[in-house]
Amino acid sequence: MFSRLTSFLRPSCMVVVAGLAGSLGNSVNAETSVQTVLRGLVNPSSVSFSPEGELTVCDARGIVVVLKDNKPTNYITGFDTEHWKSNDEGQKWYAVGPLSAVWSGSTLIVTDAGKADGEETLLFFDEKGKAESGTATNAVPPTSDDPADKGEGNLTGMSLSKDGTTAYVCGQGFDGKSWVLSADIASKELTPLLSADENGIETNSPMQTVVADDNTLYVLYSGKGGEADGLIVKWDLTTQKPTDQWSLPGVINPMGLAHISGNKFAVAENNWSLNQTNSGRILIATLGEDDDAEVKETGVVLSGPVACTFGPDNRLYVSQLGEEFDKPVGSVVAIDGLKD
C-alpha cells in the first residue's frame, strides 16, 4: 500500500508537547464517551500499556512517549525517521519513525521502522534512553527474486505470545510478498512466519496482530489505499496456515484491531490518503460463519485513526493523526462503553 523511500530525516526537536485534556464534548450515545488523554503528537501510531498501566505511544519524530503519572515522558528518543513520499523538487511528506512498541515485563520492544527496507530491526530496552542503546534483532533481507523486494520494513502491529516468548510483527516491505514476522525474545532472531501471498490471500498490507488463546493469531490486512478491501485472517501458528478469513464490508483501510470478547473486535478505520488526513470510524466487527464480518457503527469518528488497544480501565485507546499529518496535532483518545 505504501511507497517506501530511502531518504532519512534526523529530527532536531525531541520534545513532545502533549498534555492531558478533558472530554471532547458530548457523549457519542448514552453509553459511549470519548476523551482526549494525550495531545501534541506527530503521526502517532502504536498504542500499548506497560505492566504498570502506563500508556505508551510511538511518534514520528523518532520518539516513544510514555505517560507517567499523567505526564508525557520521552522514554526512548533518537530513532531514525524517513518519509513515505517525496517529489522531484525535494519536498518530503508523511514522516515515519518507530511504528510499534510493546512491553515484555519491564523490557520495551520497539520496531525501528524509520530505516530502509531490509535494514529495520526490533530494538529491546530495559530502561529509558536513546535508540542507539537498544539491543537489536537481525534485519530481514528480500524473500523473493523480485528486484522491487528490498527486504522487510515498516514493521508495525506488534503483539506478544501468551507465554511472552515470541513477538509477532507485520511487515510492509514489499506488497508482492506480504509477511507477518516472528521474533524469538531470548535469541533476538527475527524471521518471516506467515505469508498471505503463499496462501492465496490477495489483500496485502498487514497492519495489526492479535494473539488468541488457541495458538492462533488474528491479523488485520488494510488493503489498497482508498479502497474498502480490508480483511481479518485467523492463522494457525503451528501449521502456519490460515483457518478463517473475513472481509470488512465498507471499511476503508482498517489499521487498528483490538479484541473485545468472543468473536468481537474493535476496528479503527483509517481511510488512508498520502495527501491528506481523512475522517475514519471506530467500528465493531463480529466474526461469524460468513465470509463477511458483521460491522456495526459505534458513532465515533476521528481524524485518521491508526492503532487501538484496550487499556487496563477497559477503555479503547486510539491514536489519531489529527487534522494534518507531519504536524504536532496528533493525539490519543480513550473511548468508554465498548467493553464491559
PDB file of C-alpha atoms in Angstrom, residues 9 40 45 50 52 56 71 86 128 136 144 193 208 221 229 244-245 251 253 269 291 319 324 339:
ATOM      1  CA  LEU A   9      15.234  12.846   8.485  1.00  0.00           C
ATOM      2  CA  GLY A  40       0.813  17.233  20.584  1.00  0.00           C
ATOM      3  CA  SER A  45       0.984   5.065  15.538  1.00  0.00           C
ATOM      4  CA  SER A  50       3.253  -1.066  30.407  1.00  0.00           C
ATOM      5  CA  GLU A  52       2.140  -0.552  35.483  1.00  0.00           C
ATOM      6  CA  THR A  56       2.950   4.051  25.520  1.00  0.00           C
ATOM      7  CA  LYS A  71       2.736  13.449  32.390  1.00  0.00           C
ATOM      8  CA  SER A  86       8.774  12.937  -1.943  1.00  0.00           C
ATOM      9  CA  LYS A 128      14.822   4.953  29.459  1.00  0.00           C
ATOM     10  CA  ALA A 136      18.694  -5.328  18.132  1.00  0.00           C
ATOM     11  CA  SER A 144      11.757 -13.131  -3.307  1.00  0.00           C
ATOM     12  CA  LEU A 193       6.470 -16.586   9.523  1.00  0.00           C
ATOM     13  CA  GLN A 208      -2.024  -5.415  13.331  1.00  0.00           C
ATOM     14  CA  TYR A 221      -4.849  -6.502   6.470  1.00  0.00           C
ATOM     15  CA  ASP A 229     -10.928  -4.277   0.795  1.00  0.00           C
ATOM     16  CA  ASP A 244     -10.590 -18.435   8.523  1.00  0.00           C
ATOM     17  CA  GLN A 245     -10.855 -15.016   6.946  1.00  0.00           C
ATOM     18  CA  VAL A 251     -14.403  -0.337   5.735  1.00  0.00           C
ATOM     19  CA  ASN A 253      -8.081   0.868   5.113  1.00  0.00           C
ATOM     20  CA  GLU A 269     -10.770   2.613  10.012  1.00  0.00           C
ATOM     21  CA  ASP A 291     -17.044 -14.640   4.785  1.00  0.00           C
ATOM     22  CA  SER A 319      -4.121   7.104  18.165  1.00  0.00           C
ATOM     23  CA  GLU A 324      -2.926  17.359   9.259  1.00  0.00           C
ATOM     24  CA  LYS A 339     -16.117  -3.241  26.541  1.00  0.00           C
TER      25      LYS A 339
END
